[in-house]
Coordinates of C-alpha atoms and ligand atoms in Angstrom, one line a residue:
X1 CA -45.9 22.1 17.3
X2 CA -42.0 22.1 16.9
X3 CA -40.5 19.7 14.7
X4 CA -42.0 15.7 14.6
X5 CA -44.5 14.8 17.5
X6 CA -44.1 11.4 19.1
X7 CA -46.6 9.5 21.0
X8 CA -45.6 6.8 22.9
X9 CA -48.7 4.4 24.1
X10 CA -51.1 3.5 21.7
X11 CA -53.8 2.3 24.0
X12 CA -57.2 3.4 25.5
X13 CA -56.3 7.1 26.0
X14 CA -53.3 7.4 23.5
X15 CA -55.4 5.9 20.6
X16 CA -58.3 8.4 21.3
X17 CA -55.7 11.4 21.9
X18 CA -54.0 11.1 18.8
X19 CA -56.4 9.8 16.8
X20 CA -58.7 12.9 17.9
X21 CA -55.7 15.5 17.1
X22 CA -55.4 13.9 13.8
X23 CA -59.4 14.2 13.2
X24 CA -59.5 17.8 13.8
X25 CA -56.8 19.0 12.6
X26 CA -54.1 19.9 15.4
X27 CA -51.4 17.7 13.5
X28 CA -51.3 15.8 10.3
X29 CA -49.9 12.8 9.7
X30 CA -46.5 13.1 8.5
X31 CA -45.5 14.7 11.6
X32 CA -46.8 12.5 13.9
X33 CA -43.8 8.9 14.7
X34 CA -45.7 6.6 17.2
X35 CA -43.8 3.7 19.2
X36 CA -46.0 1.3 21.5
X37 CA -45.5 -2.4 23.1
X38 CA -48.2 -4.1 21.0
X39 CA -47.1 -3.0 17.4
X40 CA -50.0 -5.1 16.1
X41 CA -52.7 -3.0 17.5
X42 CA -51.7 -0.4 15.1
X43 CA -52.7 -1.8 11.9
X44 CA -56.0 -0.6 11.4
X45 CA -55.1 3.4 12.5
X46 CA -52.0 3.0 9.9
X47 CA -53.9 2.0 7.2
X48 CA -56.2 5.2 7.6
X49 CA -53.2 7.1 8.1
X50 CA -50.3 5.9 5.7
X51 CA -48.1 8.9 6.2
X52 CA -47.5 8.3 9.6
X53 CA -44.7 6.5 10.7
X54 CA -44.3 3.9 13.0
X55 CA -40.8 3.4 15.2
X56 CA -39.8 -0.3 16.3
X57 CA -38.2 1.2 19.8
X58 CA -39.1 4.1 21.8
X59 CA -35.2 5.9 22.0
X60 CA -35.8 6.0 18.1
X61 CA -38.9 7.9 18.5
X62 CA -37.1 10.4 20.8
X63 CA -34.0 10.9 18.2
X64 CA -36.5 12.2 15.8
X65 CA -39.2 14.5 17.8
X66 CA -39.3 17.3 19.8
X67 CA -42.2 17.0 21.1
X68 CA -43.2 13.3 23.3
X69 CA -46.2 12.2 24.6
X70 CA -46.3 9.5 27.0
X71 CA -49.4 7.6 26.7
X72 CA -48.0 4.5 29.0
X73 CA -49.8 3.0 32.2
X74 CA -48.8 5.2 35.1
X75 CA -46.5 2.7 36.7
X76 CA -44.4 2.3 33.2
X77 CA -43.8 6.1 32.6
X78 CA -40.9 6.1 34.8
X79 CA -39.2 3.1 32.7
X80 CA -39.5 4.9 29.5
X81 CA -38.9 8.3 30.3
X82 CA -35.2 6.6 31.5
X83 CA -35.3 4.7 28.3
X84 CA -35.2 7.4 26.0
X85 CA -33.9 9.9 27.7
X86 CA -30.2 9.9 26.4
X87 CA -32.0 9.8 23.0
X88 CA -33.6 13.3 23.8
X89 CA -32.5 16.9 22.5
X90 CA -31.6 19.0 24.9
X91 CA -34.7 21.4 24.3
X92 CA -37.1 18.4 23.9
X93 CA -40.7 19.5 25.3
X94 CA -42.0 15.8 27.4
X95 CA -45.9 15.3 28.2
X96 CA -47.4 13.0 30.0
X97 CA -51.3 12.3 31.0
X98 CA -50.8 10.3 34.1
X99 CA -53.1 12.2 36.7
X100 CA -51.3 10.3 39.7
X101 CA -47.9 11.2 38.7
X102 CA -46.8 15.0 40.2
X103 CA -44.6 17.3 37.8
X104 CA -41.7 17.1 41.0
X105 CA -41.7 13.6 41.0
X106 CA -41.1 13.5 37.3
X107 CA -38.4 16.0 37.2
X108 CA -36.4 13.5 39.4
X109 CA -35.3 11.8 36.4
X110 CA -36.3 14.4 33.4
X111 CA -34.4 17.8 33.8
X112 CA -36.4 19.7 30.8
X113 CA -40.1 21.0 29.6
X114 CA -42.6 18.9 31.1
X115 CA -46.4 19.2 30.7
X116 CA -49.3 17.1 32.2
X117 CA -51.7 16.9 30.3
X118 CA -55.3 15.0 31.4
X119 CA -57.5 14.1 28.4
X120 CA -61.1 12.2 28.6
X121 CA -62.5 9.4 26.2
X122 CA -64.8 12.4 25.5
X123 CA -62.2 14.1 23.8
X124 CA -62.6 11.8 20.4
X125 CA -66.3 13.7 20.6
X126 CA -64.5 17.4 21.2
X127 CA -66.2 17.7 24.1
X128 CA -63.7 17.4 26.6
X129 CA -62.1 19.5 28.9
X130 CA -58.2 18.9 29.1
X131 CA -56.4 19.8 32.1
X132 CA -53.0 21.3 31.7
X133 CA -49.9 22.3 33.7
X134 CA -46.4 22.9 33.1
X135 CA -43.4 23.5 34.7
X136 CA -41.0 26.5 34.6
X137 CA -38.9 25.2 31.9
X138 CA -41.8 25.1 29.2
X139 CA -41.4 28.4 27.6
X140 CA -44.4 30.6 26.7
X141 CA -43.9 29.1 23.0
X142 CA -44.0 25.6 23.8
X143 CA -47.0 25.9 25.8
X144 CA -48.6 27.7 23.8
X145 CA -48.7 25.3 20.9
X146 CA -49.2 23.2 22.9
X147 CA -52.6 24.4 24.2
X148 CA -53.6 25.8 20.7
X149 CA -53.0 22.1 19.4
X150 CA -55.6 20.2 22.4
X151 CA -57.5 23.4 22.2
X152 CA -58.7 22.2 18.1
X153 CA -59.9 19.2 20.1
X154 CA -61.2 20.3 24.1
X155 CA -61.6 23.1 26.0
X156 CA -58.0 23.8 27.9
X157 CA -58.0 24.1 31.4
X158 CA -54.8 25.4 32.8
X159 CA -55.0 24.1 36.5
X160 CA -52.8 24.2 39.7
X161 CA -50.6 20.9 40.0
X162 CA -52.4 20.3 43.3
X163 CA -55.9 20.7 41.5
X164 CA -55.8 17.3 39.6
X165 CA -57.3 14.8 41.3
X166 CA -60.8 16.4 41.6
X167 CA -60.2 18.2 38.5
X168 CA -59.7 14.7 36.9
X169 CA -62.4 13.1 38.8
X170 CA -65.2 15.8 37.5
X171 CA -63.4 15.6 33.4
X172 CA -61.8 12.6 33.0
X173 CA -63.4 10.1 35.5
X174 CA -66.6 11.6 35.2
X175 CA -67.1 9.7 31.5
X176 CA -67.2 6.4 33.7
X177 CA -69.2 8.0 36.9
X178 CA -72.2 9.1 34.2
X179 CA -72.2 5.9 32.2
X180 CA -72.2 4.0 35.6
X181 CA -74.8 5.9 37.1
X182 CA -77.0 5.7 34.1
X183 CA -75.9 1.7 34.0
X184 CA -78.1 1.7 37.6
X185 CA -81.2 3.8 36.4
X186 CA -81.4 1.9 33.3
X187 CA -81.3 -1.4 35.1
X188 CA -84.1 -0.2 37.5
X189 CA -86.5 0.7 34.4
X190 CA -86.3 -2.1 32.9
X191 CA -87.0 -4.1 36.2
X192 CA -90.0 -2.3 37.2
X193 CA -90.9 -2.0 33.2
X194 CA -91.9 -4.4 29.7
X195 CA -89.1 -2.9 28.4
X196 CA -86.9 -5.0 27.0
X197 CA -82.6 -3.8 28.0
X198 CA -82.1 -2.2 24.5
X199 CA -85.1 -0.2 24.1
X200 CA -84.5 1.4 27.7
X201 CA -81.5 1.7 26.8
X202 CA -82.1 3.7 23.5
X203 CA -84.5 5.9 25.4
X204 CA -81.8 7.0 28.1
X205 CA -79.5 7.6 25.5
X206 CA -81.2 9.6 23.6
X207 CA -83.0 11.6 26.5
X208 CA -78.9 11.9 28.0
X209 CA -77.9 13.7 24.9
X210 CA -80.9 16.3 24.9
X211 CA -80.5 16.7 28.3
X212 CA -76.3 17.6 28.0
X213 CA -77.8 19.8 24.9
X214 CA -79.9 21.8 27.1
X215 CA -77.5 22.2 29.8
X216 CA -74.2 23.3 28.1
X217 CA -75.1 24.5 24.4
X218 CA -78.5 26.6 25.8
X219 CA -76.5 27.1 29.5
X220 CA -79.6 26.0 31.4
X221 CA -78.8 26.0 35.1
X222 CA -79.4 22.6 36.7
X223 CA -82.0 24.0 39.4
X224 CA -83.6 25.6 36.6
X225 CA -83.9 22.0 34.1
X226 CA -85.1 20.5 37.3
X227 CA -88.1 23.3 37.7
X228 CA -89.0 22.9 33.8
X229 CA -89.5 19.1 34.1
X230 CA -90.7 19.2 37.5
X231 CA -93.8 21.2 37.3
X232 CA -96.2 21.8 40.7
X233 CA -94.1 19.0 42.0
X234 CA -95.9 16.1 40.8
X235 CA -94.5 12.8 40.1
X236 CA -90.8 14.0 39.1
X237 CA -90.8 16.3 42.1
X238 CA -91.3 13.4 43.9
X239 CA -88.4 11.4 42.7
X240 CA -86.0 14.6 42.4
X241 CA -86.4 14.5 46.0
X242 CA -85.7 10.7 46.3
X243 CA -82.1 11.9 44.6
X244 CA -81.8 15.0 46.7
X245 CA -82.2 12.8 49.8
X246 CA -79.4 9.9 49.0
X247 CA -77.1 11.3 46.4
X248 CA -75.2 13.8 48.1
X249 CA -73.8 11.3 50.8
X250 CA -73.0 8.7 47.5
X251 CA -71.1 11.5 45.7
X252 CA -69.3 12.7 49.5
X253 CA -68.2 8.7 49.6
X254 CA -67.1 9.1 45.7
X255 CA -64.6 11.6 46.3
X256 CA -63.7 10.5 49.2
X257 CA -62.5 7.2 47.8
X258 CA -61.1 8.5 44.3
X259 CA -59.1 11.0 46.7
X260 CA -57.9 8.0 49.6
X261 CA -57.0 6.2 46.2
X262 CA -55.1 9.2 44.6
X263 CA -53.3 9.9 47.7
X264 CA -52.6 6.0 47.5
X265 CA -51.1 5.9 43.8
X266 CA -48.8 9.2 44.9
X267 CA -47.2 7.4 47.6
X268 CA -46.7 4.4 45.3
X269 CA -45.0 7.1 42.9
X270 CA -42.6 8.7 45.4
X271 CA -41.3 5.7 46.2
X272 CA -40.8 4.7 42.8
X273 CA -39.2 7.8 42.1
X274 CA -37.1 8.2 45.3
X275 CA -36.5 10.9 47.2
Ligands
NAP1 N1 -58.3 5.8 30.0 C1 -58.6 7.1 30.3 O1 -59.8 7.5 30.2 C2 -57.6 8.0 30.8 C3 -57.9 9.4 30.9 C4 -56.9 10.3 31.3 C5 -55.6 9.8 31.6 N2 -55.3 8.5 31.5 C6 -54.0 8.0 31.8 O2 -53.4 7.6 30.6 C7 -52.4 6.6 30.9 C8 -52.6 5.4 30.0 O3 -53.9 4.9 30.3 P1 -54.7 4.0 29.3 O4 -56.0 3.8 29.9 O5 -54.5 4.5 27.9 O6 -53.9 2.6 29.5 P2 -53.7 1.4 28.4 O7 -54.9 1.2 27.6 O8 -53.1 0.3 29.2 O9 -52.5 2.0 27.4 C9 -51.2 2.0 27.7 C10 -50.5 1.7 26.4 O10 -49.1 1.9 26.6 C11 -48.4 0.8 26.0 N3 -47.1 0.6 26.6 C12 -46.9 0.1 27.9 N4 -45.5 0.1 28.2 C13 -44.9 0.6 27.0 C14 -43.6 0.8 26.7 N5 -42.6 0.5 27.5 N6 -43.3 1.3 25.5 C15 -44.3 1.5 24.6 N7 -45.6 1.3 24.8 C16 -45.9 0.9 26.1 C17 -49.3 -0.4 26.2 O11 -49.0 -1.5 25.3 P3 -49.8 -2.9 25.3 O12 -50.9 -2.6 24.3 O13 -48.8 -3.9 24.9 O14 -50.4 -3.1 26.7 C18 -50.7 0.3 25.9 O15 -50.9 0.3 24.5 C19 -52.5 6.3 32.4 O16 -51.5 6.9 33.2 C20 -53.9 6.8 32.8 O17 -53.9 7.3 34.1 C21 -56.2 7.6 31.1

């Protein structure tokens, strides 16, 4: 990318973002400046990566790069973006991974390149699929190193602004719908089992990776996973159809919540950002 890139937010998802796009090569060090609230939480990634500095305010981060990413809690993006932007060039390119928070109501108080940008913890695995969208002012350059830089760590997914609350529900959510819904089926083997906790748990694990791996590296269709395990029926037929009864009303509730809760956080957000 242009010039230094900063990253403001050095917690759950900015630690694996930029610690990911330093992994696999999208930036090196000695372009990347990082500012966050909790400066001590930073000690162990500097030491790994000496070369990369570390700003003790956010408007000094914005002096020196072009490119900002603002890894802060959705409520606090609004705060910083107003912090630092006297301190940004004219051309600076802003992007922000807050699925909540629209593109309009973010050019309220930035007139310039935005990009949204929704990562997953899955990304620090490079299997991930990013969302992306950008407003008019990003020119074809900017966005374009952008996407080649999260491409070296996910698949990019260039989505319609109105797409990204399911979109983020079914990349970025998901990570925490799986590793709940396995949480249950774990928890209900080792109830009806000897099994001690962690031995169930090292089976699922295990059987969850070679599963993914048959799905997406040898593309085996769901319906068609389901027919190979569940031969003549039998006993998995049996308890495929348990799931085929009950899950889709649990999954119609799922989205129904995530989106009463997204349409929730948006009204928070245009109040915050005014009309
Ligand atoms: N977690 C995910 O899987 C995920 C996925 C996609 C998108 N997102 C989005 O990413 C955003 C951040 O989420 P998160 O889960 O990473 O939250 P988080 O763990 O709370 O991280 C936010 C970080 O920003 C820092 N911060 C807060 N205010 C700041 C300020 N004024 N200046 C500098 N640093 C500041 C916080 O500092 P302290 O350490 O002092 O609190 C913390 O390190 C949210 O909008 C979320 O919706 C998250």
């Amino acid at each position: 990318m242009e010039g230094k890139v900063g990253f403001i937010g050095f917690g759950s998802m900015g630690g694996v973002l930029l610690r990911s796009l330093l992994r696999y090569g999208s930036l090196i060090e000695q372009e990347v400046i990082v500012s966050t609230r909790s400066r001590e939480k930073l000690s162990g990634f500097i030491s790994k990566y000496p070369g990369l500095e570390v700003m003790q305010s956010n408007t000094e981060l914005a002096e020196r790069c072009h490119t900002v990413f603002i890894c802060v809690g959705t409520n606090e993006v609004k705060g910083v973006i107003e912090e630092i932007n006297p301190s940004l060039a004219e051309d600076a390119h802003l992007v922000y991974i807050s699925g909540g928070l629209t593109i309009s109501n973010v050019a309220k108080i930035y007139d310039g390149k935005i990009s949204k940008v929704i990562p997953s913890l899955t990304c620090g695995t490079r299997n991930c699929v990013i969302l992306v969208h950008h407003n008019e002012k990003v020119t074809e350059d900017n966005s374009m190193r952008l996407e080649r830089c999260l491409s070296k760590i996910g698949t990019v997914k260039i989505i319609a602004e109105d797409q990204f609350e399911i979109g983020a529900d079914i990349t970025s959510c998901a990570p925490a719908f799986m590793a709940a819904m396995m949480k249950h089926f774990t928890a209900a083997a080792v109830k009806n089992s000897v099994f001690s906790e962690e031995e169930a748990l090292a089976m699922v694990r295990t059987t969850m990776l070679g599963t993914a791996t048959l799905l997406s590296k040898r593309k085996i269709p769901f319906d068609s996973l389901i027919d190979r395990v569940a031969t003549n029926g039998g006993i998995t037929g049996d308890g495929v159809n348990v799931l085929d009864e009950k899950l889709p009303a649990v999954f119609d509730e799922l989205f129904a919540v995530t989106l009463a809760k997204n349409d929730a956080v948006k009204a928070g957000m245009d109040e915050q950002y005014g009309s």
